[in-house]
Amino acid sequence: MEVTDVEGGVDCQREKGPVLGDGLLRTCLHKPFELPDFVTADLHPSLLKRLKAAEGSILAAKVRRRTFGNINKADVDELCQLLQTKAKQDPLEDKESPKVLDLEGFILFSGPLLGLPLPALSRARDERDSEDELPPLPEMLRFPEAEAIFQKLPLDKDGFVSAEAFAEELAGKSQVMEFLESQAAKCSIPMKSREKLERLINWRIERDDALGTLFFTFVLLIIFYLVVQVNLDIKSNQEAETAVRSYISTFGSQLSGPFMDQHISDVSSFWSWAEESALAAFFGVAAIGADGITRFHVAGSNVLLGDVMVTHTNKDGDVSSEWLLHSTAAQSYLSTSNSSDYLGAARAAIQSFRRSNSDLNDPHSRAITLSCSIHNAPASKLLLVRVSSLFFITGDMDLQIFSTACADTAEILVEQMVVNILFVCCIIWLAYAELKDAVAAMAHGCKAFTEYWGVWNSVDWSCIALSIVTMIVWGVRLGYINSDQLQAVQKDGFDAMALTKQELQTMQDELQVIRAWSIAVRALTTCLAVTIILQFFKGFRANPRLQIVADAILKSLNNVAHFFLIFWTLFACFAIIAHMLFGSDIILFSSLLSSLEASMSTLMGEFEWYVQMAGKKSGYLNSGMPMVFVHLWFVIYICFALLVLFNMLLAMVLDSYGAAAQVLGKRADAPTIVTQTWRYIRRMQETRGFIPLRTLARDLLSLECHPGKVVTVTSLQAAFPQMKHEQAGYLMRTLFQEDKRQKATQQVLEGQDSGASQDFDPKEVANACLPAFHAATQPLLTELISTLTTFESKVATLQSNGLLDAATVDSLRTSFAKEMVTEMNGGKERPIERRFQGPRAHKIQVQLCCGSPEEDGFGVERI
């Protein structure tokens, strides 16, 4: 006897021979029969109720397995009763109605109950179609072939066929049996729904794409790191900038200063420092080279380019500026005094500038700036330096040295060229893959093209766009570096002190533009780094073990959001209190925004301000506020916000992570990344020469390709003529494997065990099936009692003649019982319990546990 599990696609073979019992037909099945989704989809609710009631009927199971010789009237009675129960409109109607089968029940039995969709629902339906476009119930039940067969049955005056007459038709060779046998042959072919095929292909594409993205992003990140190193050259630029800033800020004309950080407090002191120390830093170290040219060194190898410009902004916002050495006062000083005393000339220029413009000495001035350009030939760097002092109406001031370095040449080195070519190749490959998908989606209409622009495809295109824009901006920056004015500083015999005011201004303007483009390159590179990091999260979707962190955060997001309402309220209250109490004494709490920032830093463990305040021996702050308020605020804030609330937040996230990790261990679709990579490589080898999955997914977007909702090997080859039989079989096998794996995973995610179900009460099911089991196992019981009676009589004869002792009799009975059970279970040995009462037993109890030993739940039959 051959048995086929239609839903699972598994064929079970049993030895042909006498059938011991109908109730044991389920023994070779891995799980009870379930109506496929392509049968129940779009079905009328009334028909679906009847189907659900009768889906596990023994008659349908026998017909599906084409065991017509074992069908009896009890099977037909059971089917009729199940179909009639759900067809009753009045729940109080007499349940003992005649066992008859109507046309609707016969159509349901000859199609859906065997695992085949109704003819009116055999075509796939577009997702855009509404529920109203489904065929009405009369049209849905049109099955001309089944109607013709039903009309040839012995019908009564109401158009019904009795259970007894239907059983007789199935017992012999009849048109009904031939028709049902042909239907059973159709349902024995492994099949799945078109919707599941689409889901599987799209899921496989997304998962493989995510895995490929993961490895591609690793490579892209390494190349991107090298690009940042060779193109931006941040480390050497920072060293050059820091050297100049440190030199200017710590330089003093004498050992006692004046120094920038210690002696500048207002406009007057700034001018004093500028004359005494700043100009000495720029013009104080002169060196005459072998070519006889005088050069002024600033911080070692850095050479001043020509001159220093002073810029002043008065209280009304008017700006005045002057190049010191090119001023009339400086030129007059050099011509009358010493032609090589550039430091004296610069000081004379500042003094003349201050005398000629009274606003320069105004204590209400807004800003004073000293700016110059510097060239470092050994390091191949150009620097723009600005010493800026901002004065505020409150009497406070902001003193800062801005220095920006860039390469003095636009020449691209060999290693720089190699790294950039590798990066461009990666971006071109990514753009080609995305463009191919976008064009394919566009070819299938606006809906497919709109669905293409999901989050992760948008991230990919953002990465491509940012890479292109960054490379363009970097090229523009190199173009400005390659200007004639800046390249002239590298020529032999270049005299920086001979530059005119126009050339100095042009050089400084170009360095300002390069500075702006450099900031743009760094900002774009930062955004590009963010998109590359987001691509990692796209790659993490390839494996649940990598996705666990994101899943944990998402699962805890709801609780964390509600927690933050409480946390932020209390945190803001503490920050406001600190601002009100300590804002006049501690600069970190001087404004509400800075108070929020300082409170967050304190929460992270940075509270140097408290250590400094705690050292006050007077017990009071500068404003007269008692120190006890500082201690109380700090202790309460740390204990409540950090030790309680912050740890609660961590506990929420870790709880979600622990729950996700616990579920991860039970999931069937969570292999290690090494295992998944090996499977991916093996799958690529197995599917070599197959039609690409992306092509199948693109074609399946149209209903003209494979219009039927049921997918088989034959239908796949008909829909795709170029598909090999091996690929069609591979797809069907993969469908069943992935469907089984996804069902197991879904049960785990829903908190269910794979072997147990919470949708029904086992006692209720057992009580409903008990009459059918009794009727089905009657022939088996008669045969079993007859065999055991013969066996017991022979054993009693041998035992009475003294040929068998009691131990041998017990052993023989146990062996015989095991052989019987093994034969009834198709060659598989099952657990058994037996109880004999005397040599001629009239009461025998055998308990068979049917099902797979690996499963937790077993269907129990008592015979």
mmCIF file with all atom_site columns, N, CA and C in Angstrom, residues 549-586:
data_model
loop_
_atom_site.group_PDB
_atom_site.id
_atom_site.type_symbol
_atom_site.label_atom_id
_atom_site.label_alt_id
_atom_site.label_comp_id
_atom_site.label_asym_id
_atom_site.label_entity_id
_atom_site.label_seq_id
_atom_site.pdbx_PDB_ins_code
_atom_site.Cartn_x
_atom_site.Cartn_y
_atom_site.Cartn_z
_atom_site.occupancy
_atom_site.B_iso_or_equiv
_atom_site.pdbx_formal_charge
_atom_site.auth_seq_id
_atom_site.auth_comp_id
_atom_site.auth_asym_id
_atom_site.auth_atom_id
_atom_site.pdbx_PDB_model_num
ATOM 1   N N  . VAL A 1 549 ? 20.927 41.511 18.225 1.00 0.00 ? 549 VAL A N  1
ATOM 2   C CA . VAL A 1 549 ? 21.050 42.786 18.941 1.00 0.00 ? 549 VAL A CA 1
ATOM 3   C C  . VAL A 1 549 ? 19.967 43.753 18.477 1.00 0.00 ? 549 VAL A C  1
ATOM 4   N N  . ALA A 1 550 ? 19.795 43.860 17.144 1.00 0.00 ? 550 ALA A N  1
ATOM 5   C CA . ALA A 1 550 ? 18.755 44.747 16.622 1.00 0.00 ? 550 ALA A CA 1
ATOM 6   C C  . ALA A 1 550 ? 17.368 44.290 17.070 1.00 0.00 ? 550 ALA A C  1
ATOM 7   N N  . ASP A 1 551 ? 17.151 42.966 17.077 1.00 0.00 ? 551 ASP A N  1
ATOM 8   C CA . ASP A 1 551 ? 15.854 42.449 17.523 1.00 0.00 ? 551 ASP A CA 1
ATOM 9   C C  . ASP A 1 551 ? 15.615 42.771 18.996 1.00 0.00 ? 551 ASP A C  1
ATOM 10  N N  . ALA A 1 552 ? 16.657 42.632 19.803 1.00 0.00 ? 552 ALA A N  1
ATOM 11  C CA . ALA A 1 552 ? 16.507 42.921 21.235 1.00 0.00 ? 552 ALA A CA 1
ATOM 12  C C  . ALA A 1 552 ? 16.158 44.392 21.455 1.00 0.00 ? 552 ALA A C  1
ATOM 13  N N  . ILE A 1 553 ? 16.803 45.276 20.706 1.00 0.00 ? 553 ILE A N  1
ATOM 14  C CA . ILE A 1 553 ? 16.513 46.706 20.852 1.00 0.00 ? 553 ILE A CA 1
ATOM 15  C C  . ILE A 1 553 ? 15.095 47.012 20.397 1.00 0.00 ? 553 ILE A C  1
ATOM 16  N N  . LEU A 1 554 ? 14.688 46.413 19.285 1.00 0.00 ? 554 LEU A N  1
ATOM 17  C CA . LEU A 1 554 ? 13.339 46.674 18.778 1.00 0.00 ? 554 LEU A CA 1
ATOM 18  C C  . LEU A 1 554 ? 12.275 46.158 19.736 1.00 0.00 ? 554 LEU A C  1
ATOM 19  N N  . LYS A 1 555 ? 12.528 44.972 20.328 1.00 0.00 ? 555 LYS A N  1
ATOM 20  C CA . LYS A 1 555 ? 11.540 44.409 21.249 1.00 0.00 ? 555 LYS A CA 1
ATOM 21  C C  . LYS A 1 555 ? 11.437 45.223 22.537 1.00 0.00 ? 555 LYS A C  1
ATOM 22  N N  . SER A 1 556 ? 12.540 45.805 22.951 1.00 0.00 ? 556 SER A N  1
ATOM 23  C CA . SER A 1 556 ? 12.516 46.599 24.185 1.00 0.00 ? 556 SER A CA 1
ATOM 24  C C  . SER A 1 556 ? 12.147 48.048 23.928 1.00 0.00 ? 556 SER A C  1
ATOM 25  N N  . LEU A 1 557 ? 11.934 48.413 22.661 1.00 0.00 ? 557 LEU A N  1
ATOM 26  C CA . LEU A 1 557 ? 11.710 49.814 22.320 1.00 0.00 ? 557 LEU A CA 1
ATOM 27  C C  . LEU A 1 557 ? 10.457 50.362 22.985 1.00 0.00 ? 557 LEU A C  1
ATOM 28  N N  . ASN A 1 558 ? 9.406  49.557 23.035 1.00 0.00 ? 558 ASN A N  1
ATOM 29  C CA . ASN A 1 558 ? 8.154  50.027 23.617 1.00 0.00 ? 558 ASN A CA 1
ATOM 30  C C  . ASN A 1 558 ? 8.317  50.324 25.106 1.00 0.00 ? 558 ASN A C  1
ATOM 31  N N  . ASN A 1 559 ? 8.929  49.372 25.832 1.00 0.00 ? 559 ASN A N  1
ATOM 32  C CA . ASN A 1 559 ? 9.152  49.589 27.264 1.00 0.00 ? 559 ASN A CA 1
ATOM 33  C C  . ASN A 1 559 ? 10.130 50.728 27.524 1.00 0.00 ? 559 ASN A C  1
ATOM 34  N N  . VAL A 1 560 ? 11.172 50.813 26.696 1.00 0.00 ? 560 VAL A N  1
ATOM 35  C CA . VAL A 1 560 ? 12.167 51.868 26.874 1.00 0.00 ? 560 VAL A CA 1
ATOM 36  C C  . VAL A 1 560 ? 11.553 53.238 26.608 1.00 0.00 ? 560 VAL A C  1
ATOM 37  N N  . ALA A 1 561 ? 10.666 53.312 25.602 1.00 0.00 ? 561 ALA A N  1
ATOM 38  C CA . ALA A 1 561 ? 10.030 54.600 25.296 1.00 0.00 ? 561 ALA A CA 1
ATOM 39  C C  . ALA A 1 561 ? 9.201  55.095 26.472 1.00 0.00 ? 561 ALA A C  1
ATOM 40  N N  . HIS A 1 562 ? 8.440  54.197 27.102 1.00 0.00 ? 562 HIS A N  1
ATOM 41  C CA . HIS A 1 562 ? 7.660  54.601 28.277 1.00 0.00 ? 562 HIS A CA 1
ATOM 42  C C  . HIS A 1 562 ? 8.570  54.928 29.457 1.00 0.00 ? 562 HIS A C  1
ATOM 43  N N  . PHE A 1 563 ? 9.666  54.170 29.563 1.00 0.00 ? 563 PHE A N  1
ATOM 44  C CA . PHE A 1 563 ? 10.604 54.444 30.653 1.00 0.00 ? 563 PHE A CA 1
ATOM 45  C C  . PHE A 1 563 ? 11.246 55.820 30.497 1.00 0.00 ? 563 PHE A C  1
ATOM 46  N N  . PHE A 1 564 ? 11.546 56.205 29.248 1.00 0.00 ? 564 PHE A N  1
ATOM 47  C CA . PHE A 1 564 ? 12.203 57.482 29.012 1.00 0.00 ? 564 PHE A CA 1
ATOM 48  C C  . PHE A 1 564 ? 11.306 58.656 29.378 1.00 0.00 ? 564 PHE A C  1
ATOM 49  N N  . LEU A 1 565 ? 9.994  58.461 29.327 1.00 0.00 ? 565 LEU A N  1
ATOM 50  C CA . LEU A 1 565 ? 9.111  59.539 29.778 1.00 0.00 ? 565 LEU A CA 1
ATOM 51  C C  . LEU A 1 565 ? 9.359  59.867 31.248 1.00 0.00 ? 565 LEU A C  1
ATOM 52  N N  . ILE A 1 566 ? 9.531  58.821 32.040 1.00 0.00 ? 566 ILE A N  1
ATOM 53  C CA . ILE A 1 566 ? 9.822  59.023 33.468 1.00 0.00 ? 566 ILE A CA 1
ATOM 54  C C  . ILE A 1 566 ? 11.254 59.515 33.652 1.00 0.00 ? 566 ILE A C  1
ATOM 55  N N  . PHE A 1 567 ? 12.187 58.872 32.941 1.00 0.00 ? 567 PHE A N  1
ATOM 56  C CA . PHE A 1 567 ? 13.597 59.207 33.106 1.00 0.00 ? 567 PHE A CA 1
ATOM 57  C C  . PHE A 1 567 ? 13.862 60.653 32.700 1.00 0.00 ? 567 PHE A C  1
ATOM 58  N N  . TRP A 1 568 ? 13.335 61.069 31.543 1.00 0.00 ? 568 TRP A N  1
ATOM 59  C CA . TRP A 1 568 ? 13.594 62.424 31.069 1.00 0.00 ? 568 TRP A CA 1
ATOM 60  C C  . TRP A 1 568 ? 12.968 63.472 31.992 1.00 0.00 ? 568 TRP A C  1
ATOM 61  N N  . THR A 1 569 ? 11.803 63.156 32.527 1.00 0.00 ? 569 THR A N  1
ATOM 62  C CA . THR A 1 569 ? 11.165 64.112 33.444 1.00 0.00 ? 569 THR A CA 1
ATOM 63  C C  . THR A 1 569 ? 12.041 64.358 34.660 1.00 0.00 ? 569 THR A C  1
ATOM 64  N N  . LEU A 1 570 ? 12.501 63.278 35.286 1.00 0.00 ? 570 LEU A N  1
ATOM 65  C CA . LEU A 1 570 ? 13.340 63.427 36.480 1.00 0.00 ? 570 LEU A CA 1
ATOM 66  C C  . LEU A 1 570 ? 14.703 64.024 36.132 1.00 0.00 ? 570 LEU A C  1
ATOM 67  N N  . PHE A 1 571 ? 15.261 63.599 35.009 1.00 0.00 ? 571 PHE A N  1
ATOM 68  C CA . PHE A 1 571 ? 16.567 64.105 34.588 1.00 0.00 ? 571 PHE A CA 1
ATOM 69  C C  . PHE A 1 571 ? 16.496 65.612 34.335 1.00 0.00 ? 571 PHE A C  1
ATOM 70  N N  . ALA A 1 572 ? 15.447 66.072 33.658 1.00 0.00 ? 572 ALA A N  1
ATOM 71  C CA . ALA A 1 572 ? 15.299 67.499 33.386 1.00 0.00 ? 572 ALA A CA 1
ATOM 72  C C  . ALA A 1 572 ? 15.103 68.287 34.682 1.00 0.00 ? 572 ALA A C  1
ATOM 73  N N  . CYS A 1 573 ? 14.375 67.705 35.627 1.00 0.00 ? 573 CYS A N  1
ATOM 74  C CA . CYS A 1 573 ? 14.179 68.390 36.914 1.00 0.00 ? 573 CYS A CA 1
ATOM 75  C C  . CYS A 1 573 ? 15.514 68.594 37.635 1.00 0.00 ? 573 CYS A C  1
ATOM 76  N N  . PHE A 1 574 ? 16.345 67.561 37.676 1.00 0.00 ? 574 PHE A N  1
ATOM 77  C CA . PHE A 1 574 ? 17.654 67.692 38.324 1.00 0.00 ? 574 PHE A CA 1
ATOM 78  C C  . PHE A 1 574 ? 18.516 68.735 37.603 1.00 0.00 ? 574 PHE A C  1
ATOM 79  N N  . ALA A 1 575 ? 18.467 68.750 36.261 1.00 0.00 ? 575 ALA A N  1
ATOM 80  C CA . ALA A 1 575 ? 19.265 69.718 35.505 1.00 0.00 ? 575 ALA A CA 1
ATOM 81  C C  . ALA A 1 575 ? 18.794 71.144 35.769 1.00 0.00 ? 575 ALA A C  1
ATOM 82  N N  . ILE A 1 576 ? 17.481 71.354 35.840 1.00 0.00 ? 576 ILE A N  1
ATOM 83  C CA . ILE A 1 576 ? 16.948 72.693 36.112 1.00 0.00 ? 576 ILE A CA 1
ATOM 84  C C  . ILE A 1 576 ? 17.317 73.145 37.519 1.00 0.00 ? 576 ILE A C  1
ATOM 85  N N  . ILE A 1 577 ? 17.230 72.229 38.476 1.00 0.00 ? 577 ILE A N  1
ATOM 86  C CA . ILE A 1 577 ? 17.603 72.576 39.863 1.00 0.00 ? 577 ILE A CA 1
ATOM 87  C C  . ILE A 1 577 ? 19.077 72.967 39.938 1.00 0.00 ? 577 ILE A C  1
ATOM 88  N N  . ALA A 1 578 ? 19.941 72.198 39.231 1.00 0.00 ? 578 ALA A N  1
ATOM 89  C CA . ALA A 1 578 ? 21.371 72.524 39.237 1.00 0.00 ? 578 ALA A CA 1
ATOM 90  C C  . ALA A 1 578 ? 21.620 73.873 38.581 1.00 0.00 ? 578 ALA A C  1
ATOM 91  N N  . HIS A 1 579 ? 20.887 74.166 37.523 1.00 0.00 ? 579 HIS A N  1
ATOM 92  C CA . HIS A 1 579 ? 21.050 75.460 36.847 1.00 0.00 ? 579 HIS A CA 1
ATOM 93  C C  . HIS A 1 579 ? 20.655 76.607 37.778 1.00 0.00 ? 579 HIS A C  1
ATOM 94  N N  . MET A 1 580 ? 19.591 76.441 38.526 1.00 0.00 ? 580 MET A N  1
ATOM 95  C CA . MET A 1 580 ? 19.148 77.503 39.421 1.00 0.00 ? 580 MET A CA 1
ATOM 96  C C  . MET A 1 580 ? 20.078 77.670 40.617 1.00 0.00 ? 580 MET A C  1
ATOM 97  N N  . LEU A 1 581 ? 20.587 76.568 41.172 1.00 0.00 ? 581 LEU A N  1
ATOM 98  C CA . LEU A 1 581 ? 21.410 76.646 42.376 1.00 0.00 ? 581 LEU A CA 1
ATOM 99  C C  . LEU A 1 581 ? 22.858 77.000 42.085 1.00 0.00 ? 581 LEU A C  1
ATOM 100 N N  . PHE A 1 582 ? 23.444 76.404 41.018 1.00 0.00 ? 582 PHE A N  1
ATOM 101 C CA . PHE A 1 582 ? 24.883 76.529 40.805 1.00 0.00 ? 582 PHE A CA 1
ATOM 102 C C  . PHE A 1 582 ? 25.232 77.283 39.525 1.00 0.00 ? 582 PHE A C  1
ATOM 103 N N  . GLY A 1 583 ? 24.233 77.794 38.787 1.00 0.00 ? 583 GLY A N  1
ATOM 104 C CA . GLY A 1 583 ? 24.524 78.449 37.515 1.00 0.00 ? 583 GLY A CA 1
ATOM 105 C C  . GLY A 1 583 ? 25.418 79.668 37.656 1.00 0.00 ? 583 GLY A C  1
ATOM 106 N N  . SER A 1 584 ? 25.367 80.357 38.785 1.00 0.00 ? 584 SER A N  1
ATOM 107 C CA . SER A 1 584 ? 26.183 81.564 38.976 1.00 0.00 ? 584 SER A CA 1
ATOM 108 C C  . SER A 1 584 ? 27.619 81.240 39.354 1.00 0.00 ? 584 SER A C  1
ATOM 109 N N  . ASP A 1 585 ? 27.895 80.017 39.774 1.00 0.00 ? 585 ASP A N  1
ATOM 110 C CA . ASP A 1 585 ? 29.217 79.661 40.274 1.00 0.00 ? 585 ASP A CA 1
ATOM 111 C C  . ASP A 1 585 ? 29.944 78.653 39.401 1.00 0.00 ? 585 ASP A C  1
ATOM 112 N N  . ILE A 1 586 ? 29.215 77.727 38.793 1.00 0.00 ? 586 ILE A N  1
ATOM 113 C CA . ILE A 1 586 ? 29.831 76.667 37.987 1.00 0.00 ? 586 ILE A CA 1
ATOM 114 C C  . ILE A 1 586 ? 29.456 76.910 36.532 1.00 0.00 ? 586 ILE A C  1
#
